[in-house]
Coordinates of C-alpha atoms and ligand atoms in Angstrom, one line a residue:
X1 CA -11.8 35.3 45.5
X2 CA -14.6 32.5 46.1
X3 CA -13.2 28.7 44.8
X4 CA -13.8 27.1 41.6
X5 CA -17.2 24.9 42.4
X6 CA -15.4 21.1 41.8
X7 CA -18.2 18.4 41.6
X8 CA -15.4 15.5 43.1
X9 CA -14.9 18.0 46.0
X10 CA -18.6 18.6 46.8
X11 CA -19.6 14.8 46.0
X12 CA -16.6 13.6 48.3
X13 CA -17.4 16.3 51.1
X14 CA -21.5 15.5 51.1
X15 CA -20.5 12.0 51.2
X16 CA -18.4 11.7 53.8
X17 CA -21.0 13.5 55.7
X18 CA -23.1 10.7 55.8
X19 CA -20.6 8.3 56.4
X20 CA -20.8 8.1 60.1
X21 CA -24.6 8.2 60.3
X22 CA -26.4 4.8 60.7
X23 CA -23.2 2.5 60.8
X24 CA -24.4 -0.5 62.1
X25 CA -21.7 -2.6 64.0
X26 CA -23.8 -5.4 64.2
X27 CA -24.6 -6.3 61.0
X28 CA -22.2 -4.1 59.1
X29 CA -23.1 -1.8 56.6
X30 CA -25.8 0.8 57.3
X31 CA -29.0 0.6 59.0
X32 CA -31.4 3.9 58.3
X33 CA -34.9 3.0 58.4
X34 CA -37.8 5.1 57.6
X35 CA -38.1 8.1 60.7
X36 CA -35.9 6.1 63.0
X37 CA -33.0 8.2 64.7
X38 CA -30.3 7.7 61.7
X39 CA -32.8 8.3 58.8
X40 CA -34.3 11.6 60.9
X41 CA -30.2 12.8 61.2
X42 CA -29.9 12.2 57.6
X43 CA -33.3 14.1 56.8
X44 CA -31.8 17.4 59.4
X45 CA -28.6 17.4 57.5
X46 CA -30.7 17.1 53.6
X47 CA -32.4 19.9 54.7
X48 CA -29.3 22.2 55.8
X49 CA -27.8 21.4 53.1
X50 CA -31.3 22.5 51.0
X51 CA -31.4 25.9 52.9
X52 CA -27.8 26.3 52.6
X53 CA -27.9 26.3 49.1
X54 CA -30.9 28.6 49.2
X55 CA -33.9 25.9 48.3
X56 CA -37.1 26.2 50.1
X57 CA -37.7 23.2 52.2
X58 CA -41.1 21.6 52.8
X59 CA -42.3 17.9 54.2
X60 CA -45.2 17.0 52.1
X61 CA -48.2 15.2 54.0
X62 CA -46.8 11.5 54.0
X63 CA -43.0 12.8 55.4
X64 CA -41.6 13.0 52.1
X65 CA -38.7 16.2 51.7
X66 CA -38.9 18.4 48.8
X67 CA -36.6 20.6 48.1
X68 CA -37.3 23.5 45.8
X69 CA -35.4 26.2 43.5
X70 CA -38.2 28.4 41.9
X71 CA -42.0 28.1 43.3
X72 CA -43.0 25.0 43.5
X73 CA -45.2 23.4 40.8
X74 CA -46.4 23.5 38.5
X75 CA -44.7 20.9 35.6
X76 CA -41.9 21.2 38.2
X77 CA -38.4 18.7 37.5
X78 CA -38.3 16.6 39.8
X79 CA -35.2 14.5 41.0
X80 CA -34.0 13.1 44.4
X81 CA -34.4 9.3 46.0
X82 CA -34.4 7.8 49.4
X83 CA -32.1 8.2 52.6
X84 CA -33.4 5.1 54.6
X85 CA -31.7 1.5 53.8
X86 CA -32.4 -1.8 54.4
X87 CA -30.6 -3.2 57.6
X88 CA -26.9 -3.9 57.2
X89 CA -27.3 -2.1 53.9
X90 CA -24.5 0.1 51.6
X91 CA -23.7 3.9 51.4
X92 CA -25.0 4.5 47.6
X93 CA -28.7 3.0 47.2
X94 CA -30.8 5.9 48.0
X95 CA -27.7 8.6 48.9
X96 CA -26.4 8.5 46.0
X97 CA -29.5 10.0 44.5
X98 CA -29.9 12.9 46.6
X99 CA -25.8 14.1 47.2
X100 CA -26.2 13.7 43.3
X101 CA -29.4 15.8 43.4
X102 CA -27.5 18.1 45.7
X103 CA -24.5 18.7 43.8
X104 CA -25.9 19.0 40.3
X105 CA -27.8 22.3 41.5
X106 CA -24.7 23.3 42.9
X107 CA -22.9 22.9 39.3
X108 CA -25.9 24.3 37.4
X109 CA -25.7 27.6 40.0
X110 CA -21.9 27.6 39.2
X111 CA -22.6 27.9 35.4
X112 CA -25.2 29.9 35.7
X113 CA -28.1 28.2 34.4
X114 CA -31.5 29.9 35.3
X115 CA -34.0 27.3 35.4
X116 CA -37.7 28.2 33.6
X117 CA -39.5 25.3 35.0
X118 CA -38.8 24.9 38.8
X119 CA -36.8 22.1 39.8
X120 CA -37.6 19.6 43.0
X121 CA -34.9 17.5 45.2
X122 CA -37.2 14.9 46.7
X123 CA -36.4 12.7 49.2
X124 CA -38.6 9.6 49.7
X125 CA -39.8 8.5 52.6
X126 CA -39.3 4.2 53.8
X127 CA -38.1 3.3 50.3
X128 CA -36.7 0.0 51.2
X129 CA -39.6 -1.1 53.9
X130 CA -36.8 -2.0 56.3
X131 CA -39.2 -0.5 59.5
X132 CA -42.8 -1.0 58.5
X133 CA -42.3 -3.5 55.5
X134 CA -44.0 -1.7 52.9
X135 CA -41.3 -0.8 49.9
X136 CA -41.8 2.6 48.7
X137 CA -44.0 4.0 51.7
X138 CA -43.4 7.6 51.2
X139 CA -44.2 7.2 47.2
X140 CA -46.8 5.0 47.4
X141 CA -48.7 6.8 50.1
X142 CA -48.2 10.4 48.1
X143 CA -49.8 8.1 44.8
X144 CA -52.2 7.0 46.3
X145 CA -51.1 3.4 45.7
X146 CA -51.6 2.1 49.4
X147 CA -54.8 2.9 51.6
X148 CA -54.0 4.8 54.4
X149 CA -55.8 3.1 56.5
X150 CA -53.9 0.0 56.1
X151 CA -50.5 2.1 55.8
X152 CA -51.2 3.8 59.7
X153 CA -51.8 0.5 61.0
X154 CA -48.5 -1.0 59.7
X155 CA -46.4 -2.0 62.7
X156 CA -42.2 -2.2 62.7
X157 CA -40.5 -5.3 64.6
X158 CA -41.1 -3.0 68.0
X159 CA -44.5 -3.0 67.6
X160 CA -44.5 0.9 66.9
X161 CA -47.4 1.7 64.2
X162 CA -46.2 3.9 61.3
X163 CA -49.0 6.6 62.6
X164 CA -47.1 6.3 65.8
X165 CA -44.2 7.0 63.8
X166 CA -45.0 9.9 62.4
X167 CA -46.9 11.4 64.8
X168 CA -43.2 10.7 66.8
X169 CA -41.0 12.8 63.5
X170 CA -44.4 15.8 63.8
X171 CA -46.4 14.8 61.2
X172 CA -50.3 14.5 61.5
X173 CA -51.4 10.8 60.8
X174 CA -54.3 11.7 60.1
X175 CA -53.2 13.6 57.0
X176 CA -51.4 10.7 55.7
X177 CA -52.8 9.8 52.3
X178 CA -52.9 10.7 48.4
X179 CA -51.4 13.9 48.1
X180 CA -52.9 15.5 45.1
X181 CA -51.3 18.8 45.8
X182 CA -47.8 17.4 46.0
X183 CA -48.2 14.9 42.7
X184 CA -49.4 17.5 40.7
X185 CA -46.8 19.6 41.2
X186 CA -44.6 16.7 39.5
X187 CA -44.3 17.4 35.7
X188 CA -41.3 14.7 35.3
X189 CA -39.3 12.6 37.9
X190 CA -35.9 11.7 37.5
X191 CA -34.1 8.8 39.8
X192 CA -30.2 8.9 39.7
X193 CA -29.3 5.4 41.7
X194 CA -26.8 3.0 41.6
X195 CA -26.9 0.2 39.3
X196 CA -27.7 -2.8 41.1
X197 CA -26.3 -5.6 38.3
X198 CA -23.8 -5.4 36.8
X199 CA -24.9 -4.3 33.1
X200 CA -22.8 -0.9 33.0
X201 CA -19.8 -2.9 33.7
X202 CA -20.2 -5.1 30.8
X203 CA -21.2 -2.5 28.5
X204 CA -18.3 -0.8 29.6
X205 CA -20.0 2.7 30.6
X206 CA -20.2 4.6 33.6
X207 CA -23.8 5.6 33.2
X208 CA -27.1 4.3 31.5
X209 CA -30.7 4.8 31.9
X210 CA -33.7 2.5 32.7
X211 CA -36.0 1.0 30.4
X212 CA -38.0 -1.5 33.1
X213 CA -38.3 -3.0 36.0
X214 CA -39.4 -6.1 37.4
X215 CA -43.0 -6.7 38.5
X216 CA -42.4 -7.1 42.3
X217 CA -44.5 -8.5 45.7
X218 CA -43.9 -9.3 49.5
X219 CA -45.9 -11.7 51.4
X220 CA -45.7 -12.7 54.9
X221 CA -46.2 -16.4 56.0
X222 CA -47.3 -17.5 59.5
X223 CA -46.8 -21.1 60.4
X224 CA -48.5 -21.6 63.8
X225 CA -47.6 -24.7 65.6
X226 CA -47.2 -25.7 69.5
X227 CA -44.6 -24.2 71.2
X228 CA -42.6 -26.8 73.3
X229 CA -39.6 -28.3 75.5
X230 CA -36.6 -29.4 72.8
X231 CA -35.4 -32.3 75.1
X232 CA -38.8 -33.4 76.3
X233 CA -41.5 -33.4 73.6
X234 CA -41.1 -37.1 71.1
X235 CA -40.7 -35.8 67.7
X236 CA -43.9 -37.3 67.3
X237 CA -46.0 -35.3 69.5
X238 CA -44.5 -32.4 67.9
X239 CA -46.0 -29.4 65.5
X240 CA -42.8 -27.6 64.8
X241 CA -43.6 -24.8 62.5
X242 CA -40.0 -24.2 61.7
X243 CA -40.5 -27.3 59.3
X244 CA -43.0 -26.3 56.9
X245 CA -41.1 -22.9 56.8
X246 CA -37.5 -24.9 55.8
X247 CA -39.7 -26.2 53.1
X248 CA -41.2 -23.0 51.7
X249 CA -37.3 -21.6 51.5
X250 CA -36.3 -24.7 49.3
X251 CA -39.8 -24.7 47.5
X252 CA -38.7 -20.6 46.8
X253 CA -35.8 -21.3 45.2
X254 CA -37.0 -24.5 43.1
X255 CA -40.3 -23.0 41.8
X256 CA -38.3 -19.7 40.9
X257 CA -35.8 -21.8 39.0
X258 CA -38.0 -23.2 37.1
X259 CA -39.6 -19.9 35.7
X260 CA -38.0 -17.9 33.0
X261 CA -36.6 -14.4 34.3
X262 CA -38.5 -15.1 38.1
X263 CA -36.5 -14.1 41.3
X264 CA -37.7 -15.4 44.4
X265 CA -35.7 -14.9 48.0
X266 CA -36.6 -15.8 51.8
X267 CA -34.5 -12.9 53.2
X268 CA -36.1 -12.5 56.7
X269 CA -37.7 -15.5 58.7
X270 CA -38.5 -15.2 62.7
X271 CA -38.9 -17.9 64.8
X272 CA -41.2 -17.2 68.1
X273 CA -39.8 -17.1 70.6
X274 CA -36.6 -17.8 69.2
X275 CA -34.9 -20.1 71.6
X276 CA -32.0 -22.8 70.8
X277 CA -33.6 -25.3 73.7
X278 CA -37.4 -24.6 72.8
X279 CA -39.7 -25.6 69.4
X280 CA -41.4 -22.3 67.8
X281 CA -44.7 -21.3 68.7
X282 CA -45.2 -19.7 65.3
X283 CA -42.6 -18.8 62.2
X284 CA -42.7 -16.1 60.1
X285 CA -41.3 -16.0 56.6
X286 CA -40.8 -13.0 54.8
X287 CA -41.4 -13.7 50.6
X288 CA -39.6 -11.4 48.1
X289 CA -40.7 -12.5 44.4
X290 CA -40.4 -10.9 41.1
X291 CA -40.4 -11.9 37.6
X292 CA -41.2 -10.2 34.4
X293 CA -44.6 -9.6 34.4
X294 CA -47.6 -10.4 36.6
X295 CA -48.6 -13.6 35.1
X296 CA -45.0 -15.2 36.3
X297 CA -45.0 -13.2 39.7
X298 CA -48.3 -14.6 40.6
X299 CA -47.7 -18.2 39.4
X300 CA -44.3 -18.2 41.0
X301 CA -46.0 -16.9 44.6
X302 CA -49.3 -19.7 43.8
X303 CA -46.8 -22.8 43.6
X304 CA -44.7 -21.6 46.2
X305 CA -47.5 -21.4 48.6
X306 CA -49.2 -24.5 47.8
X307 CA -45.8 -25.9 48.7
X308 CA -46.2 -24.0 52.0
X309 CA -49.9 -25.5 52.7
X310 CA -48.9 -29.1 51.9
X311 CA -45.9 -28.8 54.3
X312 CA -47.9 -26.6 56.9
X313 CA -50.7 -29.7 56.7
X314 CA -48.5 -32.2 56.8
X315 CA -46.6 -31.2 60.2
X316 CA -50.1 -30.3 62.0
X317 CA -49.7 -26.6 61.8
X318 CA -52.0 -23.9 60.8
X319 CA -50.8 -21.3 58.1
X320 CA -51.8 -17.6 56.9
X321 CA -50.4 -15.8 53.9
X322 CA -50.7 -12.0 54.1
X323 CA -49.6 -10.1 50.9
X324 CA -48.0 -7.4 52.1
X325 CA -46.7 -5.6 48.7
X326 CA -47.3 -5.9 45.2
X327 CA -46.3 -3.4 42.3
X328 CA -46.6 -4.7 38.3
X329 CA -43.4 -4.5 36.1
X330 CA -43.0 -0.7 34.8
X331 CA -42.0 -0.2 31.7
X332 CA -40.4 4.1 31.1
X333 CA -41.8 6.3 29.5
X334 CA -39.9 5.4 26.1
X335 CA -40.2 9.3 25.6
X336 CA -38.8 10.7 28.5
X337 CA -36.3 7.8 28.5
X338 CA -34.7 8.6 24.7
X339 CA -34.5 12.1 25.4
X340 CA -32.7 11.6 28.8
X341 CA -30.6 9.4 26.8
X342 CA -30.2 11.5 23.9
X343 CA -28.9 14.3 26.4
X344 CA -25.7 11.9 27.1
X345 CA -25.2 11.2 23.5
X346 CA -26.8 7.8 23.5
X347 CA -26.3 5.9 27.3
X348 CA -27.6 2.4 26.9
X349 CA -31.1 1.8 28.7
X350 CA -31.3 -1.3 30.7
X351 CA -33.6 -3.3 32.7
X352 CA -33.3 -3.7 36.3
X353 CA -34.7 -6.3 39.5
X354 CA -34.7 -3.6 42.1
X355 CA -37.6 -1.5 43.0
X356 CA -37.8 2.5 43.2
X357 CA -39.7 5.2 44.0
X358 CA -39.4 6.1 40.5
X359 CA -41.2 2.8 39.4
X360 CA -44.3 4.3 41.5
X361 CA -44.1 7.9 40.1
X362 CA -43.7 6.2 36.7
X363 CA -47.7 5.6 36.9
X364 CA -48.5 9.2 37.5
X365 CA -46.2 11.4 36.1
X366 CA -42.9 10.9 33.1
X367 CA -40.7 9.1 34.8
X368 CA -36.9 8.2 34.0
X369 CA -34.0 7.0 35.6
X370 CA -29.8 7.4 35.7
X371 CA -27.8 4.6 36.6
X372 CA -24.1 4.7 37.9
X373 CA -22.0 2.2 37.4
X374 CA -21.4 -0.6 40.4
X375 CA -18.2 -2.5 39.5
X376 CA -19.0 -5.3 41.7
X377 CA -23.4 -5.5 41.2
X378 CA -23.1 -6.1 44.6
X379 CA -26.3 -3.8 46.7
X380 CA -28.2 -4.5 49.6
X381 CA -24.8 -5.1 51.4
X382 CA -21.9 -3.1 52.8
X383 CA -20.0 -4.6 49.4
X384 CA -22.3 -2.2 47.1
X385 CA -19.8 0.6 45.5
X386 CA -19.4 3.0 43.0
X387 CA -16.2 4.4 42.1
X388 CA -15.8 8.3 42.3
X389 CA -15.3 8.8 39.0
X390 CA -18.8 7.1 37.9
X391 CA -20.5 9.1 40.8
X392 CA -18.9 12.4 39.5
X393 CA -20.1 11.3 35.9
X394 CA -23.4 10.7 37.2
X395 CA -23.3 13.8 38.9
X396 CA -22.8 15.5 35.3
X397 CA -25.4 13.6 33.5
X398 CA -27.9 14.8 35.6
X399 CA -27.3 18.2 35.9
X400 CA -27.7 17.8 31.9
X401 CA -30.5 16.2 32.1
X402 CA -31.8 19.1 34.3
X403 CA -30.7 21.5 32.4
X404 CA -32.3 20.1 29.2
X405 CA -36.0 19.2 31.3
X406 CA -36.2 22.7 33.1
X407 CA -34.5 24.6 30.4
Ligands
GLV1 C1 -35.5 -2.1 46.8 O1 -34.4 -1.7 46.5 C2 -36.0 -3.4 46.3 O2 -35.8 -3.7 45.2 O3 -36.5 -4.1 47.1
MN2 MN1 -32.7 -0.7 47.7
MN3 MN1 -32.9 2.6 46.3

């Protein structure tokens, strides 16, 4: 006689498959970046599990997976979320999603629900920008939200150009681009993710859903100095470009401070060439900034990069500000969001600082999202957790919410 289906087994067994793939011993935690060789092993083993279960795999134009269980489109449920990380990053943001998405088919088969409307696993492809810098590449790209122009020309620390990429994992860059076919397959999107705060845990429940998320940008500055000898140029004679980039860190944090509800982090700055006995040729910083809405974003990025200028000016070097992201506050469809809530007899609905896939969809199509509990808050670090029996209860609220959406 077959075994009982057990959604701790499945979860448990599908996670630990992934365990071993992206470990990064450097930095601890996991690095899987967007068609590198760990996020690629984690796309083969998505789609054997897919065809294993019977679901019709296709890669859509922009190397996003879908996964489908009926014909695809149209007014299709969609649900899934990203396999790549950022570097040094934990096992749940992105996974999660899909070994939820995975294993809530599994326990609809097992009860035998026959879905009307067909039902979608999507995974997205370069969620976190870790490679090419760009959050959300794989939505954006099938939304329309980023030319594709500009997204074939972005270029990953190795120089590599995202059409190289992709033309690298089979795709055609050519064909990269709004997908109309793909989007309008989409009748509503789903995200199950971790929660990345710690609201769950003082509300004391293991899941909840989203009501917004913060508006969000990236911009790249480039302090160009003279690059020099550390023991034989006179501090005077020098144009250090590492000092106007000190400044625009503590400027990020003091401008942000002073805003209500703004966020504001330096999380990635590279000095050129990099070397203990030599003074940069050129520094760039990497800004992450978020607030509210787009008003306190933009006057958040304004005062932090006339902090830049003045400090750029006053050490003799030249500066350049790129923007390199941007994406308004989303607000769920209030809708979609009450009845996903409803479903689970009333989950609380709270906002969150971290970006999704789901946040681009949200423009396009009914958009809602699950969040598991994270006992610590802690994500974007091998610290980010969820406990198996929040997972599990995720597990089960989405195959509800399936249930109810393709019912
Ligand atoms: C992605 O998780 C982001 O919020 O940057
Ligand atoms: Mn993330
Ligand atoms: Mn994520």
């Amino acid at each position: 006689m077959k075994d009982a289906f057990r959604t701790p087994d499945a979860w448990k067994d599908a996670f630990q498959a992934l365990s071993e793939v992206g470990v990064d011993r450097r930095r601890g935690g996991y690095s899987r970046h967007g068609f590198d060789r760990a996020e690629l092993e984690l796309r083969a083993w998505f789609t054997e599990e897919a065809l294993r279960r019977g679901l019709a795999v296709r890669t859509d134009r922009n190397g996003n997976l879908w996964a489908w269980w009926g014909e695809p489109g149209p007014d299709a449920v969609v649900t899934g979320s990203h396999l790549d990380s950022v570097p040094g990053g934990g096992a749940f943001d992105g996974p999660l999603g899909v070994i939820a998405a995975l294993v809530a088919v599994d326990m609809l088969r097992a009860k035998g629900f026959a879905p009307a409307k067909p039902i979608a696993i999507v995974v997205f492809a370069e969620e976190e920008g870790g490679r090419f810098g760009v959050p959300c590449l794989g939505s954006r790209l099938l939304t329309g939200s980023i030319d594709a122009d500009a997204a074939r020309r972005l270029t990953d620390p190795d120089g590599v150009t995202l059409a190289e990429a992709v033309t690298a994992a089979g795709l055609d860059p050519a064909r990269l681009g709004r997908d109309d076919e793909a989007l309008a397959a989409v009748g509503r999107f789903v995200e199950l993710h971790v929660e990345q705060g710690r609201g769950l845990v003082d509300l004391d429940a293991s899941v909840g859903v989203a009501s917004s998320i913060l508006a969000h940008g990236r911009w790249r500055f480039r302090f160009s100095g003279e690059g020099n000898h550390a023991g034989a140029t006179p501090l005077g004679d020098r144009r250090d470009p590492m000092l106007p980039a000190s400044a625009l860190v503590l400027a990020t944090r003091r401008v942000a401070s002073a805003v209500d509800g703004a966020r504001a982090t330096v999380g990635r700055l590279v000095p050129n060439p990099g070397g203990t006995n030599v003074i940069s040729s050129t520094v760039d910083v990497w800004l992450d900034a978020r607030a509210p809405d787009d008003a306190r974003t933009r006057a958040v990025v304004e005062e932090i990069t006339a902090a830049a200028r003045s400090a750029a000016a006053g050490e003799g070097c030249e500066l350049t500000v790129a923007e390199e992201s941007y994406g308004d506050t989303v607000h769920f469809d209030t809708g979609l969001r009450d009845e996903v809530s409803g479903v689970l007899g009333g989950v609380p609905a709270l906002p969150t600082g971290a970006g999704h896939d789901a946040g681009i969809l949200a423009a396009h199509v009914p958009t809602a999202m699950l969040f598991v509990r994270n006992p610590t808050g802690v994500s974007h670090a091998p610290a980010e957790h969820a406990e198996l029996a929040d997972c599990v209860a995720g597990v089960e609220a989405l195959a509800a919410v399936l249930e109810r959406l393709a019912g």
